[in-house]
PDB file of C-alpha atoms in Angstrom:
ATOM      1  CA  UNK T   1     -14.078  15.430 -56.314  1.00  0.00           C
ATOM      2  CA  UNK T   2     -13.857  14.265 -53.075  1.00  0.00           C
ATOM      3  CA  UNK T   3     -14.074  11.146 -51.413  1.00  0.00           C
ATOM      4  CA  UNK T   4     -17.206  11.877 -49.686  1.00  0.00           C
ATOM      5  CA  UNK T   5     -18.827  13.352 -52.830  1.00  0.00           C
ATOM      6  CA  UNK T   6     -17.640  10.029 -54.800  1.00  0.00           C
ATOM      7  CA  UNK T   7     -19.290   8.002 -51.866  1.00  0.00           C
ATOM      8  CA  UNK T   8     -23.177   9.896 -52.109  1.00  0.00           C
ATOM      9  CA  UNK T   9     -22.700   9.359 -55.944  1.00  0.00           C
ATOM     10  CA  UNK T  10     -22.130   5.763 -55.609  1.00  0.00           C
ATOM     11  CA  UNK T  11     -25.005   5.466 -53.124  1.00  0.00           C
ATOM     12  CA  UNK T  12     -27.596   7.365 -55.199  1.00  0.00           C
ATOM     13  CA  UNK T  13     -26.343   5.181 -58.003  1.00  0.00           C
ATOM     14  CA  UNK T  14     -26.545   1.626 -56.263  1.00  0.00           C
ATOM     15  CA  UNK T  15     -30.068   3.030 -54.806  1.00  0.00           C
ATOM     16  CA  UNK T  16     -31.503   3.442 -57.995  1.00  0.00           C
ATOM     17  CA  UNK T  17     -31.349  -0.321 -58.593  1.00  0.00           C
ATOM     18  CA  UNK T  18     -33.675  -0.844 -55.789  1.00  0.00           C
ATOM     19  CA  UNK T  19     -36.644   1.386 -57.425  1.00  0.00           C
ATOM     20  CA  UNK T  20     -38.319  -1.026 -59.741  1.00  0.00           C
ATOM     21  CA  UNK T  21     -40.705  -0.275 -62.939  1.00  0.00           C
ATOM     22  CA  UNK T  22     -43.648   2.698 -62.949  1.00  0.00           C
ATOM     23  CA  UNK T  23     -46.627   1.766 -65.335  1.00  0.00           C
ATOM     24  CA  UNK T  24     -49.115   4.492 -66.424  1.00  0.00           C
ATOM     25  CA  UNK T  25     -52.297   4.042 -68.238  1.00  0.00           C
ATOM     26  CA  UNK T  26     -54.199   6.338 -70.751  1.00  0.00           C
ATOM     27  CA  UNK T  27     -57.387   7.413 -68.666  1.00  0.00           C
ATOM     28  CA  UNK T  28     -58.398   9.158 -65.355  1.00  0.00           C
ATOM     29  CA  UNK T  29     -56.593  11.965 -64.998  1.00  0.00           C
ATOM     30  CA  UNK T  30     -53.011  11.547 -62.476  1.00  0.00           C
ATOM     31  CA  UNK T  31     -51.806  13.840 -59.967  1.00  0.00           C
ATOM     32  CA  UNK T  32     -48.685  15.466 -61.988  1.00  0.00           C
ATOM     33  CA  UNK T  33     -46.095  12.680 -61.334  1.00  0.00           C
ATOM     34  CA  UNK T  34     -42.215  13.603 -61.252  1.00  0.00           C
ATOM     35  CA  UNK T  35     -41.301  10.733 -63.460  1.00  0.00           C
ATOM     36  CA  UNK T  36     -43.622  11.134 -66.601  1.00  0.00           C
ATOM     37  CA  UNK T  37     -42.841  15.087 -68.307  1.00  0.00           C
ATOM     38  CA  UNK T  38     -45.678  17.386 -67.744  1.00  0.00           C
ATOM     39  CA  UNK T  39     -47.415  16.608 -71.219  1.00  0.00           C
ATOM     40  CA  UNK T  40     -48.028  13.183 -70.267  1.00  0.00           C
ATOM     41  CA  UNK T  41     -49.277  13.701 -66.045  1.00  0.00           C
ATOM     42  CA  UNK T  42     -52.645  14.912 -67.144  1.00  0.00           C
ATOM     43  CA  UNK T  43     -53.815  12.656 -69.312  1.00  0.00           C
ATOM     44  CA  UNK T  44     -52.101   8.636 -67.773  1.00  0.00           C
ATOM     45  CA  UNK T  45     -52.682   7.169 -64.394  1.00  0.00           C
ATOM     46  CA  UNK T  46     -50.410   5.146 -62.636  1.00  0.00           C
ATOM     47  CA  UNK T  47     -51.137   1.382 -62.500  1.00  0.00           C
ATOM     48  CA  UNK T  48     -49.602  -1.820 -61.088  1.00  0.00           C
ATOM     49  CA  UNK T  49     -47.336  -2.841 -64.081  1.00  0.00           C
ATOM     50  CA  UNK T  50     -48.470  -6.419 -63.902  1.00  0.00           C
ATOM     51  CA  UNK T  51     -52.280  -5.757 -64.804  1.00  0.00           C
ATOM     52  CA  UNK T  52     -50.795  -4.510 -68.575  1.00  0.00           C
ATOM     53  CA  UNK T  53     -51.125  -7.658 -69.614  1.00  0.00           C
ATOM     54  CA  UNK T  54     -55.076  -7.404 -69.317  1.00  0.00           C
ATOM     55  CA  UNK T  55     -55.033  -4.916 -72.362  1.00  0.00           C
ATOM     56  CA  UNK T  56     -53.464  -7.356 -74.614  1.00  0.00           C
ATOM     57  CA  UNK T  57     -56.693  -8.336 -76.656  1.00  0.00           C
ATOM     58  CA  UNK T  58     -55.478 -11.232 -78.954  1.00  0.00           C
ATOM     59  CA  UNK T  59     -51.856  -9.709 -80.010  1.00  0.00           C
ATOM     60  CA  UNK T  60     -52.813  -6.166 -79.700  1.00  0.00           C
ATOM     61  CA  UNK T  61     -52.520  -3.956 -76.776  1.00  0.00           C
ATOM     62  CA  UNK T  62     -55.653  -1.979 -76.688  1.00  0.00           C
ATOM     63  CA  UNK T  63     -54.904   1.572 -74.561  1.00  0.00           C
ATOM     64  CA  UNK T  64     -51.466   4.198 -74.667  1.00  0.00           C
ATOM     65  CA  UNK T  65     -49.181   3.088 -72.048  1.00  0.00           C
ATOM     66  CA  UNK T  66     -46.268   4.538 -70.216  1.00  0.00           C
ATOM     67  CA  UNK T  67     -43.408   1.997 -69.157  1.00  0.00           C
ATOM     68  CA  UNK T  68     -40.837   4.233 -67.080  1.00  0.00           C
ATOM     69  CA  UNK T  69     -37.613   1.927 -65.365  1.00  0.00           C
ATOM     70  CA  UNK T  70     -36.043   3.944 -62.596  1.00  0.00           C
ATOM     71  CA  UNK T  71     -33.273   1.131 -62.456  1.00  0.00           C
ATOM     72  CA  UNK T  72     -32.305   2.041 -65.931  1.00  0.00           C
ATOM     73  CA  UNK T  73     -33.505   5.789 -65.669  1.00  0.00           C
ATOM     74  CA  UNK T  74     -35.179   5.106 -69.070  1.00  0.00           C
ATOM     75  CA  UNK T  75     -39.030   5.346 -70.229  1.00  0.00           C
ATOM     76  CA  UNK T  76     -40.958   4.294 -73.124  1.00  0.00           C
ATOM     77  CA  UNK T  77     -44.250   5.508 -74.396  1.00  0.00           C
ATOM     78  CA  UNK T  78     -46.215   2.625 -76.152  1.00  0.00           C
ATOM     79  CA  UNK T  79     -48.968   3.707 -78.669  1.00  0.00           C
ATOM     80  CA  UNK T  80     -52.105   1.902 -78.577  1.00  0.00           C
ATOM     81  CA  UNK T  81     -52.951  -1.099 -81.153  1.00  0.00           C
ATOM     82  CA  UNK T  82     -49.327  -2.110 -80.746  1.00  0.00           C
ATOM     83  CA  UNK T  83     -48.441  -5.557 -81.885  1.00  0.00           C
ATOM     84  CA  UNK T  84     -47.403  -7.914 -78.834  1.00  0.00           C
ATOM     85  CA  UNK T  85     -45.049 -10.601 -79.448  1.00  0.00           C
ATOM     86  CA  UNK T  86     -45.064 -13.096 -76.052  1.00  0.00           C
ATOM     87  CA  UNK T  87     -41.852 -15.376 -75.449  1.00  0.00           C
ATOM     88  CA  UNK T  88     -41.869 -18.163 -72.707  1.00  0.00           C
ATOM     89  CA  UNK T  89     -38.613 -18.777 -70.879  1.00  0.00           C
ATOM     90  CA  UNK T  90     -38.747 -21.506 -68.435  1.00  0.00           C
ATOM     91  CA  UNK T  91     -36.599 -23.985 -66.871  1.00  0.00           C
ATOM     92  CA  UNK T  92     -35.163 -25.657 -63.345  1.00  0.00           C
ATOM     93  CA  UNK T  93     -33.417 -22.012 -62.595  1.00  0.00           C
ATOM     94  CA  UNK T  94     -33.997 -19.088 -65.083  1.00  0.00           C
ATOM     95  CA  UNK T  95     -31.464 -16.535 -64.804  1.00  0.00           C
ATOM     96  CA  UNK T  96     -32.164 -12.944 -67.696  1.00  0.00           C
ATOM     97  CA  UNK T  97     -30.226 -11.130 -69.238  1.00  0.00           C
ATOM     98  CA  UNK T  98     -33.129  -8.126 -70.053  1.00  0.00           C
ATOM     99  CA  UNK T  99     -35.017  -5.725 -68.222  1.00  0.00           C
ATOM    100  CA  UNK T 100     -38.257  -4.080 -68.855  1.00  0.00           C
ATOM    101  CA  UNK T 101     -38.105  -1.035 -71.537  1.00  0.00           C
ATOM    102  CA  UNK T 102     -34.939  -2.980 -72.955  1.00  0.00           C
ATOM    103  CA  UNK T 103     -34.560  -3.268 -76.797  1.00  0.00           C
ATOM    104  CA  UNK T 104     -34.130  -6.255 -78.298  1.00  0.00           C
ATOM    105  CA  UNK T 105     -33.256  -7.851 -81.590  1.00  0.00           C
ATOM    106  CA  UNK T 106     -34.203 -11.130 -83.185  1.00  0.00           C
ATOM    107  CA  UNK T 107     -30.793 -12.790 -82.153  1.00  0.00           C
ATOM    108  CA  UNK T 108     -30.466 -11.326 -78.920  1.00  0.00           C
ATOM    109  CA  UNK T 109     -29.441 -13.453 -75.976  1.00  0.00           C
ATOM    110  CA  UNK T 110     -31.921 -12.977 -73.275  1.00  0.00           C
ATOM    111  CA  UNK T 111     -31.917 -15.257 -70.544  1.00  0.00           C
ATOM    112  CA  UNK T 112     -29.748 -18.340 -69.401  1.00  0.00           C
ATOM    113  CA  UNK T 113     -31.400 -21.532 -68.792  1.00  0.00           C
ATOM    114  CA  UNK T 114     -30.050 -24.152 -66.407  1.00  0.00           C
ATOM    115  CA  UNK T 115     -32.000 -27.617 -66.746  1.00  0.00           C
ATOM    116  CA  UNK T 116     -32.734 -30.265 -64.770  1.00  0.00           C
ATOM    117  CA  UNK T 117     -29.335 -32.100 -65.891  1.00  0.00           C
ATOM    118  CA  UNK T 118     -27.500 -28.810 -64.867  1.00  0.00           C
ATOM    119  CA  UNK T 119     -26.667 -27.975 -68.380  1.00  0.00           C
ATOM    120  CA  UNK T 120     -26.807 -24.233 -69.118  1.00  0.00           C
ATOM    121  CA  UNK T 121     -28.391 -23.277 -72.303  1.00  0.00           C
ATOM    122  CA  UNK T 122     -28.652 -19.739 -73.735  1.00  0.00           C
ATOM    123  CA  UNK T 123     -32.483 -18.463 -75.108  1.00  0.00           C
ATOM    124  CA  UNK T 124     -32.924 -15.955 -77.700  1.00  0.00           C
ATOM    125  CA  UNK T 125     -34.982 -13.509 -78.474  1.00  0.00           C
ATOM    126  CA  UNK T 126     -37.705 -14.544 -81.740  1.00  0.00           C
ATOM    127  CA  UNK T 127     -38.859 -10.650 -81.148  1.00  0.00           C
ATOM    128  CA  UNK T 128     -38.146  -7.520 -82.301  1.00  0.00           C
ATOM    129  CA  UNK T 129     -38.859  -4.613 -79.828  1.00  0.00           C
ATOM    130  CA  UNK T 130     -39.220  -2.976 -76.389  1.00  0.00           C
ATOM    131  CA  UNK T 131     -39.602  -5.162 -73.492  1.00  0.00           C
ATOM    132  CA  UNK T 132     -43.193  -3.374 -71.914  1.00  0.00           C
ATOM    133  CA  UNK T 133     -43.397  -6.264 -69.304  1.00  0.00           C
ATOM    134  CA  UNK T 134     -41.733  -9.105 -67.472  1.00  0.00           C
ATOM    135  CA  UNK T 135     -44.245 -11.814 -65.807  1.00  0.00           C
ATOM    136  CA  UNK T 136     -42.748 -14.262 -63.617  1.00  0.00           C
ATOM    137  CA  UNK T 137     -44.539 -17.957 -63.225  1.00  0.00           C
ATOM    138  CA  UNK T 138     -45.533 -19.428 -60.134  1.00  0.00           C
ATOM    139  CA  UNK T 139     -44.260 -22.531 -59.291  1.00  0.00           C
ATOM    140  CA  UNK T 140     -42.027 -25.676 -61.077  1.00  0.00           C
ATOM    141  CA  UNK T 141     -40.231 -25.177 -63.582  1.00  0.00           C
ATOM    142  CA  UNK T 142     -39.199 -21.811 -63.222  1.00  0.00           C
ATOM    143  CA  UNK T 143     -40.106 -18.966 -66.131  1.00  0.00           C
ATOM    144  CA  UNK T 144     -41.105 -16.062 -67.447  1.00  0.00           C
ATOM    145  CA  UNK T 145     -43.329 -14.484 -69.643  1.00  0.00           C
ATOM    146  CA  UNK T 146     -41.433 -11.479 -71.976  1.00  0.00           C
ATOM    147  CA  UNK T 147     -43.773  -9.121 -73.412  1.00  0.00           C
ATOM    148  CA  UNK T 148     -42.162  -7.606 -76.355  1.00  0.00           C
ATOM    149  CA  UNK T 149     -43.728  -4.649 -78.650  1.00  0.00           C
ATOM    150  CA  UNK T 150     -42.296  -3.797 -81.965  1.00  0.00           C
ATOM    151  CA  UNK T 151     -40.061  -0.453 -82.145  1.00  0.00           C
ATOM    152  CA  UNK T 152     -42.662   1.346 -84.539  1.00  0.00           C
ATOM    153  CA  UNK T 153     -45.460   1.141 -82.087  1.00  0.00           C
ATOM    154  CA  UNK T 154     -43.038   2.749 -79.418  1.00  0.00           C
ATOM    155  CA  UNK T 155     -41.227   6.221 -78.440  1.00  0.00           C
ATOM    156  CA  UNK T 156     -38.591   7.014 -76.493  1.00  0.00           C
ATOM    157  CA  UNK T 157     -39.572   9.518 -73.625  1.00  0.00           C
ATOM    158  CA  UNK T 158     -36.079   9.178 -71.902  1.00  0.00           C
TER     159      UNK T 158
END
């Protein structure tokens, strides 16, 4: 391979970082997309990834989604009436340690906390599941809202 071959690879692969999290919604039909496989393009519309949150209906996500991370080159296909299991990271600087369609266990580190005293403390996970979605809050203290839905409820695309 040679060293200019090496060089596009790296690019492409530093690029991807930079592409961010696709969302897709059971309902109007979608132009066929190239990241969801043809048997899902007809039938899921693309949506801003923050406004999943408005299907959560008490702990239950009420419509099919499609979570598709082009950082991680994965996607996840979420079945409706999914359980939703909400954790609340916050502190003076939040730093994770996840990313959306991530798995994670019931012990699993998932962010570092630094507090006001400049102590850093580690948070872990009290779900079981795919991370769907990743909500920031605005303002002092710093946090996050993790979205997690449980592994039965969820399918691998790729």
């Amino acid at each position: 391979m040679s060293l200019t071959s090496r060089i596009n690879k790296y690019l492409d692969s530093i690029s991807s970082y930079y592409e961010g999290v696709t969302c897709y919604v059971r309902g109007i039909p979608n132009q066929v997309s190239k990241v969801l496989p043809e048997e899902f393009s007809k039938d899921f519309k693309e949506v801003e990834c923050p406004s999943l949150k408005d299907l959560i209906i008490g702990d239950v996500l009420s419509n099919e989604v499609v979570v598709c991370n082009n950082r991680l080159g994965t996607c996840i296909h979420v079945f409706d009436n999914a359980k939703i299991c909400v954790t609340e990271v916050s502190g003076r600087e939040v730093v994770l340690n996840v990313d959306e369609t991530s798995q994670v266990g019931g012990d699993d580190l998932i962010a570092y906390v630094i507090t006001g005293k400049g102590e850093v403390r580690n948070f872990y996970s009290r779900c079981e599941g795919y991370i769907i979605l990743i909500e920031e809050f605005s303002g002092r203290p710093q946090g996050y809202r993790i979205y997690v839905v449980g592994g039965e409820y969820v399918r691998k695309i790729r």
